[in-house]
Short mmCIF file of C-alpha atoms and ligand atoms in Angstrom, two decimals:
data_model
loop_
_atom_site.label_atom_id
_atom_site.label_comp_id
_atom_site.label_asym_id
_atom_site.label_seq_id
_atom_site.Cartn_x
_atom_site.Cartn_y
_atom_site.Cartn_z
CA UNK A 4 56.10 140.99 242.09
CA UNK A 5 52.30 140.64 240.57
CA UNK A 6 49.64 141.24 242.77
CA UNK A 7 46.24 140.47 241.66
CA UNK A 8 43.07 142.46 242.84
CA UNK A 9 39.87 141.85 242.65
CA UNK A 10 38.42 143.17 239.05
CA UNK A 11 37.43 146.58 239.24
CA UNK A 12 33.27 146.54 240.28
CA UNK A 13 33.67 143.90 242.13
CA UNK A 14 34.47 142.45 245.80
CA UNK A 15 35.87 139.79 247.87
CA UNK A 16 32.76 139.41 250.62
CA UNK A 17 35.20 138.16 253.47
CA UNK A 18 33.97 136.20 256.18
CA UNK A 19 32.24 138.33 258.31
CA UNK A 20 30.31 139.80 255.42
CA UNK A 21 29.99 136.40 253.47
CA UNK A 22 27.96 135.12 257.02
CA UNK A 23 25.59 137.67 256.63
CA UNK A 24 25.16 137.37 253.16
CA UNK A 25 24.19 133.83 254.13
CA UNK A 26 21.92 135.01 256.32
CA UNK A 27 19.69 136.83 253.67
CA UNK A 28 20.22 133.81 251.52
CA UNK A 29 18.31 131.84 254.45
CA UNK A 30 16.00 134.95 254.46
CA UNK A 31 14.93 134.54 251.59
CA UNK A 32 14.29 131.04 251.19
CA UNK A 33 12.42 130.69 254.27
CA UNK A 34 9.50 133.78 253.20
CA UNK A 35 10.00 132.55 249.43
CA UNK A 36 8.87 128.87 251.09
CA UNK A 37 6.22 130.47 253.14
CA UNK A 38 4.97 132.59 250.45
CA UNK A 39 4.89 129.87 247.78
CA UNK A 40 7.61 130.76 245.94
CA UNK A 41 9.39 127.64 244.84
CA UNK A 42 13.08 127.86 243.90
CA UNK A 43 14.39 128.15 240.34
CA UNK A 44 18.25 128.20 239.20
CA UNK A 45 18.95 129.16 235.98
CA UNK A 46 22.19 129.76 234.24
CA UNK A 47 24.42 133.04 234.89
CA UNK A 48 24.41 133.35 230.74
CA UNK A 49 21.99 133.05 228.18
CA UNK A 50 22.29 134.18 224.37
CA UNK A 51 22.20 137.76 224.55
CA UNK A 52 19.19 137.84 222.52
CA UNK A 53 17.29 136.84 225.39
CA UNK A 54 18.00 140.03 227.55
CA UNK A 55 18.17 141.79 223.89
CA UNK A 56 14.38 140.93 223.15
CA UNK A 57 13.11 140.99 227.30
CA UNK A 58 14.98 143.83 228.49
CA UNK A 59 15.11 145.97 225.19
CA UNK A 60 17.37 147.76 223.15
CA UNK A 61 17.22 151.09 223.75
CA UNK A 62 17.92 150.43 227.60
CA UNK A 63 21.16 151.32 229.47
CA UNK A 64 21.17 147.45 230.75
CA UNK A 65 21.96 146.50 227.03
CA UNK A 66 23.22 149.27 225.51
CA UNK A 67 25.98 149.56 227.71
CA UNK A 68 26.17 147.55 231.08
CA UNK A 69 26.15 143.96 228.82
CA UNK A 70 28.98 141.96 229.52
CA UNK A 71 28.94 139.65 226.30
CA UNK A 72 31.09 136.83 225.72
CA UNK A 73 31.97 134.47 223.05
CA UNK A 74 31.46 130.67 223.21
CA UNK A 75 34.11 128.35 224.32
CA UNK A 76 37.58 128.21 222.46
CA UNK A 77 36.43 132.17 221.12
CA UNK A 78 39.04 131.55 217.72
CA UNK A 79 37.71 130.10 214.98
CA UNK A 80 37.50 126.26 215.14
CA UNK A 81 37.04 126.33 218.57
CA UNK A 82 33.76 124.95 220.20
CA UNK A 83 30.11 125.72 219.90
CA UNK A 84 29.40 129.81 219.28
CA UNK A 85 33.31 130.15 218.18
CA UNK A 86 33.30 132.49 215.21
CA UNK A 87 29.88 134.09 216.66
CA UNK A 88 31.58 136.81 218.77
CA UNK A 89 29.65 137.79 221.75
CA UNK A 90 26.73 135.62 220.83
CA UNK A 91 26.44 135.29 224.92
CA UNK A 92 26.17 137.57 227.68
CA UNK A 93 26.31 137.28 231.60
CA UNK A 94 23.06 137.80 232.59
CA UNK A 95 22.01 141.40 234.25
CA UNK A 96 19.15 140.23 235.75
CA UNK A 97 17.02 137.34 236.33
CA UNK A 98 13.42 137.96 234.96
CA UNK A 99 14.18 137.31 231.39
CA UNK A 100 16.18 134.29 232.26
CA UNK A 101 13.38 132.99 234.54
CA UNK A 102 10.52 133.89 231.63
CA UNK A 103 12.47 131.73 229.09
CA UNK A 104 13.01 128.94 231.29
CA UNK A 105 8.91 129.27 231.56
CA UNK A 106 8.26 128.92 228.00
CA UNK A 107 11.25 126.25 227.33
CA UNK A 108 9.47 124.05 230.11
CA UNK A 109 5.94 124.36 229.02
CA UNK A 110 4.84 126.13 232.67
CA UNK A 111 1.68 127.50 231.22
CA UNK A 112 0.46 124.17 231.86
CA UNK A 113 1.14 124.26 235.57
CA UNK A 114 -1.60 125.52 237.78
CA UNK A 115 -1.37 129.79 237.54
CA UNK A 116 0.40 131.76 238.79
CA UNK A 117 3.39 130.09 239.02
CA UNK A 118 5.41 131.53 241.70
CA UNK A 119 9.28 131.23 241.35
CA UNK A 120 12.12 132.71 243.30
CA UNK A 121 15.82 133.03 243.01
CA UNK A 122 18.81 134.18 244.68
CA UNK A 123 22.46 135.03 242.92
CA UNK A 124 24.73 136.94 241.31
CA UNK A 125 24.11 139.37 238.46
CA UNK A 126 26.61 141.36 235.98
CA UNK A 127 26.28 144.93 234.44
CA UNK A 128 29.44 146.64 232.84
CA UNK A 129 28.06 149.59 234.98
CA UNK A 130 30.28 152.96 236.30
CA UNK A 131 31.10 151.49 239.41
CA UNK A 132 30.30 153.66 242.40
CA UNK A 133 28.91 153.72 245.95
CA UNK A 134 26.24 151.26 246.04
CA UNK A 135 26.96 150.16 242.13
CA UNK A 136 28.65 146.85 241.20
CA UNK A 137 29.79 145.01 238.09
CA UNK A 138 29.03 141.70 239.88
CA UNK A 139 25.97 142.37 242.69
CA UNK A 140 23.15 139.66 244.07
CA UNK A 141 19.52 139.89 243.72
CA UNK A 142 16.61 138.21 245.51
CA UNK A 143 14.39 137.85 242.12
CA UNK A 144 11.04 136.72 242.65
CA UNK A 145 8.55 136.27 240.14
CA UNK A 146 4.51 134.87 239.83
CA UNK A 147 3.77 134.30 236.54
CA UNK A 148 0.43 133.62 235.14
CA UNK A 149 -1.80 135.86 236.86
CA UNK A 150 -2.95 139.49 235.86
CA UNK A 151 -3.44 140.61 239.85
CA UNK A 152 -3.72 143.14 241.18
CA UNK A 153 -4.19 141.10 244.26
CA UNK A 154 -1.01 139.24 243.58
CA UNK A 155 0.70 142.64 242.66
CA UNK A 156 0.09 143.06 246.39
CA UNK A 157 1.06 139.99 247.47
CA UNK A 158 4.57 140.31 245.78
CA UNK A 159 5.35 143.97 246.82
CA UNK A 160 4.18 143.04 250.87
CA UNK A 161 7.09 140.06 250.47
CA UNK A 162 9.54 142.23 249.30
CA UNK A 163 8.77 144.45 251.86
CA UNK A 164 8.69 141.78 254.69
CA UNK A 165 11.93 140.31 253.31
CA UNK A 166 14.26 143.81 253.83
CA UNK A 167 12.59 144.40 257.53
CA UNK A 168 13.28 140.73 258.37
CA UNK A 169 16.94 141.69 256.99
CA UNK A 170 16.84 144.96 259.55
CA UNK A 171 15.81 147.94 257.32
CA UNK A 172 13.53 150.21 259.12
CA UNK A 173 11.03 152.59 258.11
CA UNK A 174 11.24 151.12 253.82
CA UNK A 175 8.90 152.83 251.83
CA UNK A 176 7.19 151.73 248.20
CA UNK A 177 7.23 154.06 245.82
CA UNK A 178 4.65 153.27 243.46
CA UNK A 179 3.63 153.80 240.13
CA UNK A 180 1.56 152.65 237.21
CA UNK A 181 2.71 153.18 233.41
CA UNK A 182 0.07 151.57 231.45
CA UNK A 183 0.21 149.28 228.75
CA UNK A 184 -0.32 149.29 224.82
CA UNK A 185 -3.87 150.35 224.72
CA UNK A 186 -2.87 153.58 226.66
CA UNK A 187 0.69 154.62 226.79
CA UNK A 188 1.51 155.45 223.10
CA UNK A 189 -0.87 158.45 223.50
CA UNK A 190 1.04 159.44 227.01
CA UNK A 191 4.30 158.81 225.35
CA UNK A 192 3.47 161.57 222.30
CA UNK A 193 1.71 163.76 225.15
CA UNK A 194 5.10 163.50 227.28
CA UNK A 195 7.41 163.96 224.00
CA UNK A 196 5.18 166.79 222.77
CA UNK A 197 5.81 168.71 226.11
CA UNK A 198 9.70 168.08 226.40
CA UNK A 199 10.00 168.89 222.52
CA UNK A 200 8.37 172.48 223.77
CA UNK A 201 10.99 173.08 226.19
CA UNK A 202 14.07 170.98 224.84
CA UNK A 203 16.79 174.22 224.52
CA UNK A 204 16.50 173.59 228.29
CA UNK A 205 17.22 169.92 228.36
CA UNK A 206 20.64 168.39 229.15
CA UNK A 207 22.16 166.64 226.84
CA UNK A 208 21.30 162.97 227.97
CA UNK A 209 17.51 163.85 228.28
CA UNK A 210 18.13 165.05 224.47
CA UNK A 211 19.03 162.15 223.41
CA UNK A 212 16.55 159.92 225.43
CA UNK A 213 13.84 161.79 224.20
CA UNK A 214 14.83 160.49 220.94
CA UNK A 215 15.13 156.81 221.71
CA UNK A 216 13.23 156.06 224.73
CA UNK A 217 11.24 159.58 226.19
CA UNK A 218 9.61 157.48 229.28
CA UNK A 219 13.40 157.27 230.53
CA UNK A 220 13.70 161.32 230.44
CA UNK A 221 11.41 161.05 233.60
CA UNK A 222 13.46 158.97 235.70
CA UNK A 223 16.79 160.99 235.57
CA UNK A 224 18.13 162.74 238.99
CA UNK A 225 20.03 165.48 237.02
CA UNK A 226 18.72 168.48 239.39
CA UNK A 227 18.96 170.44 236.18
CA UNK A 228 15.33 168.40 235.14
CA UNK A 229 14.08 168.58 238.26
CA UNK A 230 11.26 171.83 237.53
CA UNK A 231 10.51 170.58 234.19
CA UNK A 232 9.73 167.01 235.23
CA UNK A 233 7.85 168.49 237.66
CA UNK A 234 5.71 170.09 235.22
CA UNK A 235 5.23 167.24 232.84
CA UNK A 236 2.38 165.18 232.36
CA UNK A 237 1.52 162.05 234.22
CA UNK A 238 0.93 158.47 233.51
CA UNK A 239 -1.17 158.18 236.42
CA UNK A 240 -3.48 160.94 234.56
CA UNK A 241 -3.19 159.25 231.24
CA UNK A 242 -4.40 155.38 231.78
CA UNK A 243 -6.78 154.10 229.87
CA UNK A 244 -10.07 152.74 232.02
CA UNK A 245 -8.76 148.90 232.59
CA UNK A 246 -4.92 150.42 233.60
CA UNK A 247 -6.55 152.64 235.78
CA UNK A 248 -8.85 150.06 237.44
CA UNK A 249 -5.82 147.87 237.96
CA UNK A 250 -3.90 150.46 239.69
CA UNK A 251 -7.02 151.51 241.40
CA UNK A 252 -7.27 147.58 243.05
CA UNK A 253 -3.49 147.39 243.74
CA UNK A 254 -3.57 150.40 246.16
CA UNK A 255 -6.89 148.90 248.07
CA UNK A 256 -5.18 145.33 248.60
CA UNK A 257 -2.05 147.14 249.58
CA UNK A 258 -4.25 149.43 251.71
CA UNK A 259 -5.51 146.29 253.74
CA UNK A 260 -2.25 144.86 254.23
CA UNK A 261 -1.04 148.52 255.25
CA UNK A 262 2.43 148.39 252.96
CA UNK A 263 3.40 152.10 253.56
CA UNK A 264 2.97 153.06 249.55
CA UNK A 265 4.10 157.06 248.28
CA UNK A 266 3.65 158.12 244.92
CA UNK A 267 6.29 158.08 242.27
CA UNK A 268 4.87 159.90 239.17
CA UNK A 269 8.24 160.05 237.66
CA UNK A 270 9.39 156.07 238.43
CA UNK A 271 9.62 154.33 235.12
CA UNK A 272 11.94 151.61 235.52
CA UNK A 273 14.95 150.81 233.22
CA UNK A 274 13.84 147.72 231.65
CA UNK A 275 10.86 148.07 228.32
CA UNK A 276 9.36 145.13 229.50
CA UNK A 277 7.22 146.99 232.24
CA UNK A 278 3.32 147.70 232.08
CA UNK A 279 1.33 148.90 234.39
CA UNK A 280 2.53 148.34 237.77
CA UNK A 281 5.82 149.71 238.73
CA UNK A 282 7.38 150.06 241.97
CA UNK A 283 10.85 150.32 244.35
CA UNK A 284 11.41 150.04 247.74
CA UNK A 285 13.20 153.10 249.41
CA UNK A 286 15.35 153.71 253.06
CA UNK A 287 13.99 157.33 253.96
CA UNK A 288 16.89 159.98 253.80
CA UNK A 289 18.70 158.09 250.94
CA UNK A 290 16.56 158.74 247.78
CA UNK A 291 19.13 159.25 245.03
CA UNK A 292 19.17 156.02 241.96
CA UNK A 293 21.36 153.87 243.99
CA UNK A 294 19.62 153.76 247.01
CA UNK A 295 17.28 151.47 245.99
CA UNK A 296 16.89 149.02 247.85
CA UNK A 297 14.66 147.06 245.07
CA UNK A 298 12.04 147.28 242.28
CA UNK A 299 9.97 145.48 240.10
CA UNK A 300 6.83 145.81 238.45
CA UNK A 301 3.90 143.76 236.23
CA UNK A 302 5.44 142.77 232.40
CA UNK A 303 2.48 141.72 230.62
CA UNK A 304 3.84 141.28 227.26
CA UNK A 305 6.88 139.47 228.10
CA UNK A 306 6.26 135.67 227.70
CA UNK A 307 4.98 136.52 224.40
CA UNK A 308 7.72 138.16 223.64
CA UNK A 309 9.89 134.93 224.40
CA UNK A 310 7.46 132.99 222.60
CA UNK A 311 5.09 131.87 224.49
CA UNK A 312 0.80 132.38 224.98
CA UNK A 313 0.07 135.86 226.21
CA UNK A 314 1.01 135.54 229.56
CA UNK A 315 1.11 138.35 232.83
CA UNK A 316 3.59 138.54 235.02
CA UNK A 317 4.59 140.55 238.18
CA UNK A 318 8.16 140.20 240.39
CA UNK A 319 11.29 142.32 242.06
CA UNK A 320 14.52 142.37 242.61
CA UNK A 321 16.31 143.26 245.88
CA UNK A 322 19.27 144.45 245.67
CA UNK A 323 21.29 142.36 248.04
CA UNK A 324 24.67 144.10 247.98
CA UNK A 325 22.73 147.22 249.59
CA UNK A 326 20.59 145.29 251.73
CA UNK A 327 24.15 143.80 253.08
CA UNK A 328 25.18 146.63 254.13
CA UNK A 329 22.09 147.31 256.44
CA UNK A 330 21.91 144.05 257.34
CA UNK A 331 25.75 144.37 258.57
CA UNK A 332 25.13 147.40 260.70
CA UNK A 333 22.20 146.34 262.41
CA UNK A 334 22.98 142.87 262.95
CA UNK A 335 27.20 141.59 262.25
CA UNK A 336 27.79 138.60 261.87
CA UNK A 337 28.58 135.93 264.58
CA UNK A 338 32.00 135.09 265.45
CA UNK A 339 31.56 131.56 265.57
CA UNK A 340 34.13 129.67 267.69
CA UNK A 341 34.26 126.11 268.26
CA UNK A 342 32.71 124.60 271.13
CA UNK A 343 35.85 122.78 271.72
CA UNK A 344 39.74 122.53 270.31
CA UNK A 345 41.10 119.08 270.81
CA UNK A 346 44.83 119.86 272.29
CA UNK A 347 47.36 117.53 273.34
CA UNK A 348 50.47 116.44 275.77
CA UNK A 349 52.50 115.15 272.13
CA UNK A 350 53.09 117.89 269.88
CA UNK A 351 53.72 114.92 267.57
CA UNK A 352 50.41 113.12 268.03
CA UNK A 353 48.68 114.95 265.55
CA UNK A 354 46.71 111.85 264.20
CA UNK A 355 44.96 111.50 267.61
CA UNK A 356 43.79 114.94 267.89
CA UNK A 357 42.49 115.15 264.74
CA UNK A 358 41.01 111.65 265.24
CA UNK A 359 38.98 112.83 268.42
CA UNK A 360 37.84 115.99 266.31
CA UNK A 361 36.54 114.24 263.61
CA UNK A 362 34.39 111.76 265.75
CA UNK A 363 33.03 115.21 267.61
CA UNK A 364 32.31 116.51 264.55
CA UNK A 365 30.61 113.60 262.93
CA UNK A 366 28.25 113.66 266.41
CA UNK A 367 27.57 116.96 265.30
CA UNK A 368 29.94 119.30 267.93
CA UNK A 369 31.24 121.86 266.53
CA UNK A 370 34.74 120.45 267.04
CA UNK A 371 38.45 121.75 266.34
CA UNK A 372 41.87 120.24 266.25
CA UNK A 373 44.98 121.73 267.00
CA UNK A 374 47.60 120.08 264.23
CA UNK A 375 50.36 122.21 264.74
CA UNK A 376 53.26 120.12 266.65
CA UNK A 377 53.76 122.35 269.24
CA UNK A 378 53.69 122.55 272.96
CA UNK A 379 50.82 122.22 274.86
CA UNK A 380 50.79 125.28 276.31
CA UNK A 381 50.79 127.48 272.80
CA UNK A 382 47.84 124.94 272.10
CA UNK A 383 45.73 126.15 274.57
CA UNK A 384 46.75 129.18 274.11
CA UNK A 385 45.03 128.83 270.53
CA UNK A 386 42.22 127.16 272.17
CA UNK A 387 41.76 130.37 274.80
CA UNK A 388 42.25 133.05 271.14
CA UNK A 389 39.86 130.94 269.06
CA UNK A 390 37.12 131.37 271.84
CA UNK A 391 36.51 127.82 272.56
CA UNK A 392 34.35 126.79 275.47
CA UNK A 393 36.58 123.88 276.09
CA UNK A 394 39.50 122.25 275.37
CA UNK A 395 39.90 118.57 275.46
CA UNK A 396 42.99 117.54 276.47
CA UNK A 397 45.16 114.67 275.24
CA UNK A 398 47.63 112.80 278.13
CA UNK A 399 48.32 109.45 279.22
CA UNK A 400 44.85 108.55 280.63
CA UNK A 401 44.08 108.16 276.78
CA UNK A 402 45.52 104.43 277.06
CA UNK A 403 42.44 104.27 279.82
CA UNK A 404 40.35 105.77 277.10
CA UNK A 405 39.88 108.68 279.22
CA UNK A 406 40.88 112.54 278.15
CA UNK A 407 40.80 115.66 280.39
CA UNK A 408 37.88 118.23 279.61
CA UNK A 409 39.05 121.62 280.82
CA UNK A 410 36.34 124.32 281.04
CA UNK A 411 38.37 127.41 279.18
CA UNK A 412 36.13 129.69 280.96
CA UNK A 413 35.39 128.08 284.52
CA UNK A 414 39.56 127.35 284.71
CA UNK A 415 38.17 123.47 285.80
CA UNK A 416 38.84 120.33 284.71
CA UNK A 417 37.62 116.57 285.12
CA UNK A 418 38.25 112.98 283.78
CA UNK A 419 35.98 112.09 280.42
CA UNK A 420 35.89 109.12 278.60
CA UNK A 421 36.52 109.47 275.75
CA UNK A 422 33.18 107.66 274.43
CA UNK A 423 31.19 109.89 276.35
CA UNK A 424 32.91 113.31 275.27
CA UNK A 425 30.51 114.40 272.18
CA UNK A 426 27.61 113.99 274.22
CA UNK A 427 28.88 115.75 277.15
CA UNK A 428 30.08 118.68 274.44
CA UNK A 429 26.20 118.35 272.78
CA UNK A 430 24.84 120.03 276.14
CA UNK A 431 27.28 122.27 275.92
CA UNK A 432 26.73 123.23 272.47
CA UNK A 433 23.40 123.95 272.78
CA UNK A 434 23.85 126.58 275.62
CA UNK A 435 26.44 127.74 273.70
CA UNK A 436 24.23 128.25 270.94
CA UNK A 437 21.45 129.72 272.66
CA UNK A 438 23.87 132.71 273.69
CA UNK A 439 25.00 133.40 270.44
CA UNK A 440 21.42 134.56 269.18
CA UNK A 441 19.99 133.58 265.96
CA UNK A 442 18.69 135.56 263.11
CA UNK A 443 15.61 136.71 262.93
CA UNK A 444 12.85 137.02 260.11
P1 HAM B 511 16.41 146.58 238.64
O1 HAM B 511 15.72 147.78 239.15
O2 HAM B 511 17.24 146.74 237.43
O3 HAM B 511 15.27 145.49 238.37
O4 HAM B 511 17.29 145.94 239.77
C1 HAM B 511 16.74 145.64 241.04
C2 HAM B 511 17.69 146.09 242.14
O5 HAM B 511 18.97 145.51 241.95
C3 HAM B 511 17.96 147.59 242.18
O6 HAM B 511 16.93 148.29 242.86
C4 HAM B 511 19.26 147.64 242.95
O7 HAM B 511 19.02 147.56 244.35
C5 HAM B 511 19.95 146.37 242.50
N1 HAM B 511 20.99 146.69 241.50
C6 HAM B 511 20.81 146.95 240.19
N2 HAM B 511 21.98 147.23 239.59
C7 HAM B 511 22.93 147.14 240.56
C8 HAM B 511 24.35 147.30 240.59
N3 HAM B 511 25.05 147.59 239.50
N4 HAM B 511 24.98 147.12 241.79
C9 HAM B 511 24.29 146.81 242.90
N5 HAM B 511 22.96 146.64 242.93
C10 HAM B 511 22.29 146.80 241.78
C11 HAM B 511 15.50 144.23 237.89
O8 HAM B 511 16.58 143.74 237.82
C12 HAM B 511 14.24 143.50 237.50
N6 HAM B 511 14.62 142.20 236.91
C13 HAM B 511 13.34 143.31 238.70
C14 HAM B 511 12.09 142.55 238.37
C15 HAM B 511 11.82 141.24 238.62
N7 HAM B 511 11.04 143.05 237.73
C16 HAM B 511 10.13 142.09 237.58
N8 HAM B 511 10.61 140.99 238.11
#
């Protein structure tokens, strides 16, 4: 016999997880709307040139974690891209997706910034491991147009408001700056200068790094780094006057809207299209690469670099799977159980029941039928296992156009008409509602 699992990196989110995962989804949409973010949905692949150009070579995101694909048909003769193997890839992220959609539409000639938000699914060919998916969601938020630092603030408060509404206590930012052109060359031959002095003690990833992209020595866990990175020179010590003023502005606004903010010398961030501002949002206790919870940071150069006018940007991405599983412990989903399960005398009588239902449901009760044909006593049975307030109970008076409405939990019944029943149930809904509790932002 086959049996099919899920790919490897990836994961069914069952019900109970798939509610909460809604949940965040509402999250989300609700700040992004009170923020001014506006929703944007663009596609899950784009020519891997995109993320090639945004993200950057020399990156693990497209050196290794790319999932490309070919175009439809893949053969020869097939459709469009056939022939151009791997010409597409799924995207890893959202911020070069969202910058080229910015360009392609002409946004520069929107009022600035302009703030976008969205929330899916993203794909890296990644080890997979605690915390680490192939396929993962992201709350991506982006405000283009606008070289802050107030609106650096603005972003990295939302982010943090977003994974406190979603039940993460005590989140810290970890903060960093890491200039731009004018002054980061001379850091970067400062930094390589140092590690080059002590490189017989470098692993053997750090080694190579140094060679392709040093700034990513800095961000490594391996323990083995840990006293030489401590060592090294700064960023932070190393910005130029109008990189330091920046960073200098975004720690007063974030100051006055007290966003608990720590240091983090050593964050870089994976992705070349970062200057100046770069930051991730941390659960105390957990501070190893996968435990972030988020990160983003200010990429100045990018539209240009997708072909547009020099334009700044600043966003994040939450990590959603990880938020999930906060959000899960402090706050499970819901078991949500109908208000009522239409039952009935005629295990045959299926058409009724379901009938009733449907009119309940189109009033807006949260409604169920029971369409097995079985007796009425292993209906209510159901009714009683499902957690239904109430059943409503099919019998003879229905050629009166009157059904029994038995209170599941009171153990009483009385004569309803059967025009009357959905807004009897409404009232009952409501209350019913109430007790569940809602989510909170
Ligand atoms: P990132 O740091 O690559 O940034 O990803 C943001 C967050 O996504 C991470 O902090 C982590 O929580 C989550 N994440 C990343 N990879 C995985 C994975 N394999 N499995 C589960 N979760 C993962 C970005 O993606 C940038 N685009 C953020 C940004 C927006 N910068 C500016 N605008």
């Amino acid at each position: 016999m086959v049996r099919f699992q899920a790919p490897r990196g990836t994961r069914d989110l069952l019900p109970a997880q798939a509610a909460v995962l809604y949940r965040l989804f509402d999250l989300a949409r609700e700040l992004g709307g009170r923020y001014g973010y506006r929703p944007i949905e663009i596609p899950l692949f784009e020519e891997a040139a995109v993320f090639e150009r945004a993200i950057g070579s020399a990156t693990d995101v497209v050196e290794k974690e790319l999932f490309r694909i070919t175009g439809a048909g893949g053969g020869a003769g097939g459709g469009e891209g056939s022939g151009d193997a791997a010409r597409w890839a799924l995207r890893p992220e959202a911020t070069a997706g969202v910058v080229r959609a910015y360009v392609q539409h002409g946004m520069q000639t929107l009022p600035q910034p302009v703030r976008l938000a969205s929330f899916g699914p993203m794909f890296r060919y990644d080890r997979p491991q605690a915390g680490r998916y192939r396929q993962f969601w992201q709350w991506n938020v982006e405000a283009i147009g606008d070289p802050g630092p107030a609106v650096d603030a603005e972003i990295i408060e939302l982010g943090l408001r977003f994974l406190r509404g979603a039940g993460a206590a005590g989140v810290e930012v970890h903060l960093n700056s890491i200039g731009d052109a004018a002054c980061r060359p001379a850091y970067v031959a400062t930094l390589v200068a140092y590690l080059r002095g002590v490189e017989d003690r470098l692993p053997a990833l750090a080694r190579a790094r140094l060679a392709t992209n040093p700034l990513r020595v800095l961000d490594s866990k391996d323990p083995q780094l840990a006293p030489i990175l401590a060592d090294a020179p700064r960023m932070a010590d190393h910005l130029c006057a109008a990189c330091a003023e920046h960073f200098a502005g975004l720690r007063e606004h974030l100051a006055r809207l007290a966003v608990p903010v720590r240091d983090a010398p050593h964050i870089v961030r994976g992705l070349d299209y970062y200057t100046r501002t770069a930051f991730e949002y941390f659960v105390p206790g957990a501070q190893g690469q996968q435990s972030a919870l988020g990160g983003g940071g200010r990429y100045d150069g990018l539209v240009e670099l997708l072909g547009g006018r020099p334009t700044p940007g600043v966003g994040f991405a939450l990590g959603i799977d990880r938020v999930l599983a906060i959000a899960e412990e402090v706050a499970p989903a819901a078991t949500s159980a109908p208000v009522a399960v239409v039952v009935g005398a005629d295990p045959a009588a299926t058409a009724v029941r379901l009938e009733i239902a449907t009119n309940l449901r189109a009033a807006g009760v949260a409604a169920a039928a029971d369409l097995a044909p079985r007796k009425l006593g292993r209906q209510l049975e159901g009714a009683a296992r499902e957690g239904a307030h109430f059943a409503v109970v099919v019998g003879d008076e229905l050629a009166g156009g009157q059904v029994q409405l038995r209170d599941l939990q009171a153990g009483t019944q009385r004569l309803v008409n059967v025009a009357d029943l959905a807004r009897e149930l409404e009232r009952a809904q409501a209350s019913h509602r109430h007790g569940e509790g809602s989510p909170g932002a």
